[in-house]
Coordinates of C-alpha atoms and ligand atoms in Angstrom, one line a residue:
M190 CA -40.2 11.2 -54.5
N191 CA -41.2 9.9 -57.9
R192 CA -39.3 6.9 -59.1
R193 CA -37.3 8.7 -61.6
Q194 CA -36.2 11.7 -59.5
F195 CA -33.6 9.4 -58.1
L196 CA -32.1 6.1 -59.2
A197 CA -35.1 4.0 -58.5
S198 CA -34.0 0.4 -58.2
A199 CA -34.5 -1.5 -61.4
S200 CA -35.0 -4.7 -59.6
A201 CA -38.3 -5.0 -61.5
L202 CA -36.3 -5.5 -64.6
T203 CA -37.2 -8.8 -66.2
V204 CA -35.0 -10.7 -68.5
L205 CA -33.4 -8.1 -70.8
P206 CA -33.7 -8.2 -74.5
H207 CA -30.3 -8.9 -75.9
Y208 CA -28.8 -6.9 -78.7
V209 CA -27.4 -8.1 -82.0
S210 CA -23.9 -8.7 -83.1
A211 CA -22.1 -7.9 -86.3
E212 CA -19.4 -10.3 -87.4
G213 CA -17.1 -10.5 -90.3
D214 CA -14.2 -8.5 -91.8
S215 CA -16.5 -5.9 -93.1
V216 CA -19.3 -4.4 -91.1
T217 CA -21.7 -1.5 -91.7
L218 CA -22.8 0.7 -88.8
R219 CA -25.5 3.1 -89.7
A220 CA -25.8 6.0 -87.2
E221 CA -29.5 6.8 -87.0
P222 CA -32.4 7.7 -84.6
V223 CA -33.7 4.6 -82.9
T224 CA -36.5 3.8 -80.4
A225 CA -35.2 1.7 -77.5
Q226 CA -36.7 -0.1 -74.6
V227 CA -34.5 1.4 -71.9
L228 CA -37.1 1.2 -69.1
P229 CA -38.3 -2.2 -68.0
E230 CA -40.6 -4.0 -70.6
G231 CA -44.1 -2.5 -70.6
E232 CA -42.9 1.0 -69.7
G233 CA -42.3 3.8 -72.1
L234 CA -40.0 3.7 -75.0
T235 CA -37.2 6.1 -75.5
E236 CA -36.3 8.0 -78.6
M237 CA -32.5 7.9 -78.9
L238 CA -29.7 7.7 -81.3
G239 CA -28.0 4.3 -82.1
F240 CA -26.6 2.1 -84.8
N241 CA -28.4 -0.3 -87.2
G242 CA -31.7 0.3 -85.4
S243 CA -30.3 -0.6 -82.0
M244 CA -29.2 1.1 -78.8
P245 CA -26.7 0.1 -77.7
G246 CA -25.2 -0.4 -81.1
P247 CA -24.5 -3.9 -82.3
E248 CA -21.6 -5.8 -80.7
I249 CA -18.8 -5.8 -83.3
R250 CA -16.7 -9.0 -83.2
A251 CA -13.2 -8.6 -84.6
V252 CA -10.3 -11.0 -84.4
Q253 CA -6.8 -10.2 -82.9
G254 CA -4.3 -9.5 -85.7
Q255 CA -6.9 -9.6 -88.5
P256 CA -8.0 -6.6 -90.5
I257 CA -11.5 -5.3 -90.1
S258 CA -13.3 -2.6 -92.0
I259 CA -16.3 -0.7 -90.5
N260 CA -18.4 1.5 -92.8
V261 CA -20.0 4.2 -90.8
E262 CA -23.0 5.6 -92.6
N263 CA -24.3 8.8 -91.2
G264 CA -28.1 8.7 -91.1
L265 CA -28.3 11.6 -88.6
D266 CA -29.2 15.1 -89.4
E267 CA -25.9 16.3 -87.9
G268 CA -22.3 15.4 -88.3
T269 CA -20.6 12.5 -86.5
S270 CA -17.5 10.4 -86.1
V271 CA -16.8 7.1 -84.4
H272 CA -13.9 6.4 -82.0
W273 CA -12.7 2.8 -81.4
H274 CA -11.9 3.2 -77.7
G275 CA -8.8 1.4 -76.5
I276 CA -7.7 0.0 -79.8
R277 CA -4.0 0.8 -80.6
L278 CA -4.7 1.7 -84.2
D279 CA -3.4 4.0 -86.9
N280 CA -4.0 7.6 -86.0
H281 CA -6.1 8.5 -89.1
M282 CA -8.6 5.8 -88.0
D283 CA -9.0 7.1 -84.5
G284 CA -12.2 9.0 -85.2
V285 CA -11.5 12.4 -83.6
P286 CA -12.8 15.4 -85.6
I287 CA -10.1 18.1 -86.1
L288 CA -7.2 16.0 -84.9
T289 CA -7.6 13.0 -87.1
Q290 CA -10.5 13.4 -89.6
D291 CA -13.2 15.6 -91.0
L292 CA -16.7 15.1 -89.7
I293 CA -18.8 12.5 -91.5
D294 CA -21.6 14.7 -92.9
P295 CA -25.2 13.6 -92.9
G296 CA -25.7 11.1 -95.7
D297 CA -21.9 10.4 -96.0
T298 CA -20.0 7.2 -95.2
K299 CA -16.5 6.8 -93.8
T300 CA -14.7 3.5 -93.8
Y301 CA -12.6 2.8 -90.7
S302 CA -10.0 0.0 -91.3
F303 CA -7.6 -1.3 -88.7
V304 CA -5.9 -4.4 -87.4
P305 CA -6.7 -4.8 -83.7
P306 CA -3.4 -5.9 -82.1
D307 CA -4.7 -7.0 -78.8
G308 CA -7.6 -9.3 -77.9
G309 CA -10.1 -8.1 -75.3
T310 CA -13.0 -5.9 -74.5
Y311 CA -13.2 -2.5 -76.2
W312 CA -16.1 -0.3 -77.3
Y313 CA -16.9 2.3 -79.8
H314 CA -18.7 5.6 -79.5
S315 CA -19.4 8.9 -81.1
H316 CA -16.5 11.4 -80.7
Y317 CA -18.4 14.4 -81.9
I318 CA -20.4 16.5 -79.4
S319 CA -20.0 13.2 -77.5
H320 CA -21.5 14.6 -74.3
E321 CA -24.7 14.6 -76.2
Q322 CA -24.4 11.9 -78.9
V323 CA -23.2 9.3 -76.4
A324 CA -25.8 10.4 -73.9
R325 CA -28.4 9.8 -76.6
G326 CA -27.1 6.3 -77.1
M327 CA -24.3 6.3 -79.7
A328 CA -22.1 3.5 -78.3
G329 CA -21.6 -0.2 -78.6
P330 CA -19.3 -3.0 -77.7
L331 CA -16.2 -3.9 -79.8
I332 CA -14.9 -7.3 -78.8
V333 CA -11.6 -8.6 -80.2
A334 CA -11.3 -12.4 -80.0
E335 CA -8.0 -13.6 -78.6
D336 CA -5.7 -16.1 -80.4
T337 CA -6.1 -18.3 -77.3
P338 CA -9.4 -17.5 -75.7
P339 CA -10.1 -18.8 -72.1
D340 CA -12.1 -22.0 -71.7
V341 CA -15.6 -20.8 -70.9
D342 CA -19.2 -21.9 -71.6
D343 CA -20.6 -18.5 -72.3
D344 CA -19.1 -15.2 -73.3
I345 CA -21.4 -12.4 -72.2
T346 CA -21.1 -8.6 -72.7
A347 CA -22.8 -6.2 -70.3
I348 CA -22.7 -2.6 -71.4
L349 CA -23.7 -0.2 -68.6
A350 CA -25.0 3.3 -68.8
D351 CA -27.4 5.8 -67.3
W352 CA -29.9 8.3 -68.7
R353 CA -32.0 11.1 -67.4
L354 CA -35.5 10.1 -68.3
D355 CA -38.9 11.5 -67.5
Q356 CA -41.9 9.5 -66.3
D357 CA -42.8 8.4 -69.9
G358 CA -39.2 7.3 -70.7
R359 CA -38.4 10.4 -72.7
L360 CA -34.8 11.5 -72.6
T361 CA -34.6 14.9 -71.1
D362 CA -32.6 17.5 -72.9
E363 CA -30.1 18.7 -70.3
F364 CA -26.8 17.5 -71.8
T365 CA -25.1 20.9 -71.5
D366 CA -26.7 22.1 -68.3
M367 CA -24.0 24.3 -66.8
H368 CA -24.6 23.1 -63.3
S369 CA -23.8 19.5 -64.2
V370 CA -20.9 20.4 -66.4
A371 CA -19.2 22.3 -63.5
H372 CA -19.9 19.4 -61.0
A373 CA -19.8 15.7 -61.5
G374 CA -21.3 15.9 -65.0
Y375 CA -24.7 15.0 -66.6
M376 CA -25.9 12.1 -64.6
G377 CA -28.9 9.8 -65.3
N378 CA -31.7 9.0 -63.0
F379 CA -32.0 5.5 -64.4
A380 CA -29.2 3.0 -65.0
R381 CA -29.0 -0.5 -66.3
A382 CA -26.8 -2.9 -68.2
F383 CA -27.7 -4.3 -71.6
L384 CA -26.7 -8.0 -72.0
S385 CA -25.7 -9.9 -75.0
Q386 CA -27.1 -13.1 -73.4
A387 CA -29.5 -13.3 -70.4
T388 CA -29.6 -17.0 -69.5
V389 CA -26.9 -19.4 -68.3
R390 CA -26.8 -22.8 -66.5
I391 CA -25.8 -23.5 -63.0
G392 CA -22.3 -24.9 -63.1
D393 CA -21.3 -22.9 -66.2
R394 CA -18.1 -21.0 -66.3
I395 CA -18.7 -17.7 -68.0
R396 CA -16.7 -14.7 -69.2
L397 CA -18.5 -11.5 -68.3
R398 CA -17.3 -8.4 -70.1
L399 CA -18.3 -5.2 -68.3
I400 CA -18.2 -1.9 -70.2
N401 CA -19.0 1.5 -68.6
A402 CA -20.5 3.4 -71.5
A403 CA -22.1 6.1 -69.2
T404 CA -21.2 9.7 -70.1
N405 CA -20.2 10.6 -66.5
R406 CA -21.3 8.0 -63.9
I407 CA -18.7 6.0 -62.0
F408 CA -20.1 2.5 -61.3
P409 CA -19.0 0.7 -58.1
L410 CA -20.2 -2.9 -58.8
E411 CA -21.2 -5.9 -56.8
L412 CA -22.2 -9.3 -58.0
S413 CA -24.1 -12.3 -56.6
G414 CA -24.9 -15.7 -57.9
A415 CA -21.4 -16.4 -59.2
T416 CA -17.9 -16.4 -57.9
G417 CA -14.7 -15.7 -59.8
V418 CA -12.0 -13.2 -60.6
V419 CA -11.1 -10.2 -62.7
V420 CA -8.8 -11.3 -65.6
A421 CA -8.5 -8.1 -67.6
L422 CA -8.9 -4.4 -67.3
D423 CA -9.4 -2.1 -70.3
G424 CA -8.7 -5.0 -72.6
M425 CA -5.3 -5.8 -70.9
P426 CA -4.9 -9.2 -69.2
L427 CA -3.8 -9.1 -65.5
A428 CA -0.7 -11.1 -64.8
E429 CA -2.5 -12.3 -61.6
P430 CA -6.3 -12.4 -61.7
R431 CA -7.8 -10.7 -58.7
P432 CA -11.0 -10.8 -56.7
F433 CA -14.0 -9.0 -58.1
A434 CA -14.8 -7.3 -54.8
G435 CA -14.4 -3.6 -55.0
V436 CA -14.3 -3.2 -58.7
V437 CA -15.2 0.4 -59.7
L438 CA -15.5 1.3 -63.4
A439 CA -15.1 5.0 -64.4
P440 CA -16.7 6.0 -67.7
A441 CA -15.0 4.1 -70.6
Q442 CA -13.3 1.6 -68.3
R443 CA -13.8 -2.2 -68.8
A444 CA -13.4 -5.3 -66.7
D445 CA -13.4 -8.9 -67.9
L446 CA -14.5 -11.4 -65.3
I447 CA -14.4 -15.2 -65.3
L448 CA -17.1 -16.6 -63.1
D449 CA -18.5 -19.9 -62.0
V450 CA -22.3 -19.8 -61.8
S451 CA -24.1 -21.0 -58.7
G452 CA -27.5 -19.3 -59.2
Q453 CA -29.2 -16.4 -60.7
I454 CA -26.7 -13.6 -61.2
H455 CA -27.4 -10.0 -60.1
L456 CA -25.2 -7.2 -61.1
E457 CA -25.7 -4.3 -58.7
M458 CA -24.5 -0.9 -57.9
P459 CA -24.4 -0.2 -54.1
T460 CA -26.1 3.1 -53.3
R461 CA -27.1 4.9 -50.1
Q462 CA -30.7 3.6 -50.7
G463 CA -29.4 0.0 -51.0
P464 CA -28.3 -2.1 -53.9
Y465 CA -29.5 -0.9 -57.3
N466 CA -30.0 -3.7 -59.8
L467 CA -28.4 -3.2 -63.1
A468 CA -28.9 -6.6 -64.7
K469 CA -30.1 -10.1 -64.0
I470 CA -28.8 -13.2 -65.7
T471 CA -31.3 -16.0 -65.1
V472 CA -30.4 -19.7 -64.9
D473 CA -32.0 -22.5 -66.9
G474 CA -30.7 -26.0 -66.2
T475 CA -27.5 -27.3 -64.9
N476 CA -24.1 -27.9 -66.6
N477 CA -22.7 -31.2 -65.2
A478 CA -20.0 -31.5 -67.8
R479 CA -17.7 -28.8 -66.5
R480 CA -14.7 -30.0 -64.7
A481 CA -13.8 -27.4 -62.1
G482 CA -10.2 -26.2 -62.4
A483 CA -8.4 -23.0 -61.5
I484 CA -9.1 -19.9 -63.6
V485 CA -5.9 -19.2 -65.4
P486 CA -4.6 -15.7 -66.5
L487 CA -5.2 -14.6 -70.1
S488 CA -2.1 -14.6 -72.2
P489 CA -0.3 -11.3 -72.0
H490 CA -0.4 -8.9 -75.0
N491 CA 2.7 -7.8 -76.8
L492 CA 3.2 -4.2 -75.7
P493 CA 6.5 -2.4 -75.9
K494 CA 8.4 -2.6 -72.6
P495 CA 9.0 0.8 -71.0
S496 CA 12.6 2.0 -70.6
E497 CA 13.8 4.7 -68.2
P498 CA 11.5 7.7 -68.8
T499 CA 13.2 10.5 -70.8
Q500 CA 10.5 13.1 -70.0
H501 CA 8.5 13.7 -66.8
L502 CA 5.5 15.9 -67.4
V503 CA 2.8 17.1 -65.0
L504 CA -0.8 17.4 -66.0
T505 CA -2.9 19.3 -63.5
M506 CA -6.7 19.1 -63.6
M507 CA -8.2 22.4 -62.8
G508 CA -11.5 24.1 -62.6
G509 CA -15.1 23.2 -61.8
A510 CA -17.3 24.1 -58.9
M511 CA -16.8 23.7 -55.1
G512 CA -13.4 25.2 -55.0
G513 CA -10.3 24.1 -56.8
R514 CA -7.8 26.1 -58.8
H515 CA -9.0 27.8 -62.0
G516 CA -7.3 28.5 -65.3
G517 CA -7.9 28.3 -69.0
D518 CA -10.9 30.0 -70.6
N519 CA -13.6 27.3 -70.1
I520 CA -15.0 25.6 -67.0
W521 CA -12.3 23.0 -66.8
A522 CA -8.6 23.0 -67.8
F523 CA -5.4 21.1 -67.8
N524 CA -2.4 23.2 -66.7
N525 CA -4.3 26.5 -67.2
V526 CA -5.3 25.5 -70.7
S527 CA -8.8 24.6 -71.8
D528 CA -9.9 22.7 -74.9
L529 CA -7.8 21.7 -77.9
Q530 CA -5.1 24.2 -78.8
P531 CA -2.7 24.3 -81.7
E532 CA 0.2 23.2 -79.4
P533 CA 0.1 19.7 -77.9
F534 CA 0.5 19.1 -74.2
G535 CA 3.4 16.8 -74.9
S536 CA 5.6 15.9 -77.8
F537 CA 7.3 12.5 -78.0
E538 CA 9.7 10.7 -80.2
R539 CA 8.3 7.5 -81.5
G540 CA 9.1 4.8 -78.9
E541 CA 10.0 7.3 -76.2
T542 CA 9.0 6.3 -72.6
A543 CA 7.6 9.2 -70.6
Q544 CA 6.2 9.6 -67.1
V545 CA 3.2 11.8 -66.5
T546 CA 2.0 12.9 -63.1
L547 CA -1.8 13.4 -63.2
V548 CA -2.7 15.9 -60.4
N549 CA -6.3 16.3 -59.5
D550 CA -6.6 19.8 -58.1
T551 CA -10.4 19.9 -58.3
S552 CA -13.2 18.7 -56.1
F553 CA -14.4 15.9 -58.4
P554 CA -13.0 12.6 -59.7
H555 CA -11.8 12.5 -63.3
G556 CA -11.2 9.5 -65.6
I557 CA -8.3 10.4 -67.8
H558 CA -8.1 8.7 -71.2
L559 CA -5.2 8.6 -73.6
H560 CA -6.0 7.6 -77.2
G561 CA -3.9 5.1 -79.3
H562 CA -1.9 3.7 -76.4
H563 CA -2.2 1.9 -73.1
F564 CA -0.1 3.1 -70.1
Y565 CA 1.0 1.7 -66.8
E566 CA -0.5 3.1 -63.6
V567 CA 2.5 3.5 -61.3
A568 CA 1.9 1.9 -57.9
Q569 CA 2.7 3.6 -54.5
D570 CA 6.0 1.8 -54.3
G571 CA 7.0 3.0 -57.8
S572 CA 6.5 -0.4 -59.5
L573 CA 4.5 -0.7 -62.7
G574 CA 0.8 -1.5 -62.0
D575 CA -2.1 -2.1 -64.3
L576 CA -2.0 -1.3 -68.0
R577 CA -5.0 0.9 -68.8
D578 CA -6.3 3.3 -71.4
T579 CA -8.4 5.3 -68.8
T580 CA -7.4 5.9 -65.2
L581 CA -9.6 7.3 -62.4
V582 CA -8.0 10.0 -60.3
E583 CA -10.0 10.9 -57.2
A584 CA -10.5 14.5 -56.1
G585 CA -7.3 15.9 -54.4
E586 CA -5.2 12.8 -55.5
S587 CA -2.6 12.3 -58.1
R588 CA -1.3 9.4 -60.1
D589 CA 1.7 8.7 -62.1
I590 CA 1.5 6.9 -65.4
I591 CA 4.3 5.6 -67.6
C592 CA 3.7 5.2 -71.3
V593 CA 5.7 4.1 -74.2
F594 CA 4.6 6.5 -76.9
D595 CA 5.2 4.2 -79.9
N596 CA 2.2 5.1 -82.0
P597 CA 2.8 8.0 -84.3
G598 CA 0.2 10.7 -84.7
R599 CA -2.0 13.3 -82.9
W600 CA -3.7 11.6 -79.9
M601 CA -6.3 13.1 -77.7
L602 CA -5.8 13.1 -73.9
H603 CA -9.0 14.0 -72.0
C604 CA -11.3 13.4 -69.1
H605 CA -13.8 10.8 -70.1
M606 CA -16.5 12.4 -68.0
L607 CA -17.9 13.7 -71.2
S608 CA -19.5 16.8 -69.5
H609 CA -15.9 17.7 -68.4
T610 CA -14.6 17.1 -71.9
V611 CA -17.0 19.6 -73.4
G612 CA -16.3 21.9 -70.4
G613 CA -12.7 22.1 -71.6
M614 CA -10.8 19.2 -70.0
R615 CA -9.1 18.0 -73.1
T616 CA -5.8 18.3 -74.8
W617 CA -3.6 16.2 -77.1
V618 CA -0.1 14.8 -77.5
N619 CA 2.0 14.4 -80.6
V620 CA 4.1 11.4 -81.3
A621 CA 6.5 11.9 -84.2
Ligands
LIG762 CU1 -13.7 6.9 -75.4 CU2 -11.7 10.3 -76.6 O1 -12.7 8.6 -76.0
LIG763 CU1 -13.5 15.0 -65.5

């Protein structure tokens, strides 16, 4: 088997080149073709799409509660739009063609302005033919600095993705291959994380922000060389930090870790062939100044408190290969309906609390994302669990979520396995 017919271990990866960041209250992102070193240094380059010459796109640094404007220039030869994933922003800044804006035509610029209400780890990505534009590289980190950031020595972003590459590093052109769309989605044969910083000191306490920017791959993750806890998921602080062991990131999900460094750090994905190295953070020197102390939770965000739900809706995922109920007129559907229709799946009064049961009646996992809001995953015992913007529902399972629909507008609700989105697993809700 050649090394790219399966996920060959990338343990040969040397220190990764880090990517740039864009700071300030006005930032320009130019969408354009780029050449990226996706494979290890010395191997083939990959022609991709990106922003400002870079894939992943530059890390945008915003500040909680402070306005930011991002000018998106379209240097592509096709339309585009950019979505600010996980930010509770005004609907007309959400970046969704048809629902919230017109396409940005080639040569045009659109300015997105918003005030990020919550600190944390977010990301941006194309929301137009995203199964292809994101697979080609149109994504980057969006970091919102908290009013009271945790006490750490380094703040490192790792953005993860996978790509289907040939021997020379060329991206193969199979984004809409029907077999993938009807199964788990277009999957890469090479995966890695891009790091904002690749060296730390032994003894450092670091914040590591993990972003799954893959179009379809779910990453189970393991880490060595550091110990610590998960302090936030999808940008939302956990009331009680929890152990890292067993963290799984569905497409679009994020986890913030706080870790104490004891040696070279390996971020790995367990596979049947053994651990697959996604990134390596090397150590250089020792930090003797850090006084050990407990890792404290991040300060909670100010989200509306749910009240007794006034609506209880059911959203059943349908379609795909390998059995499962079919409906709608595309490969995938919600409640017998495929793709965006004139009528929303749900209509809510502004501020209304609703409960939605997500039923996975298919043979594949789906990561369901709601725009413009975070929602609570309801735990087995009925209590409110984690606040998320994307929730992973395994094949044959169901999950209840509770959401306070307090953000007016037309919001997309879709599977974030982008092959499934294009295959029809998308709808929208209206908040009036
Ligand atoms: Cu991350 Cu509808 O998107
Ligand atoms: Cu899906």
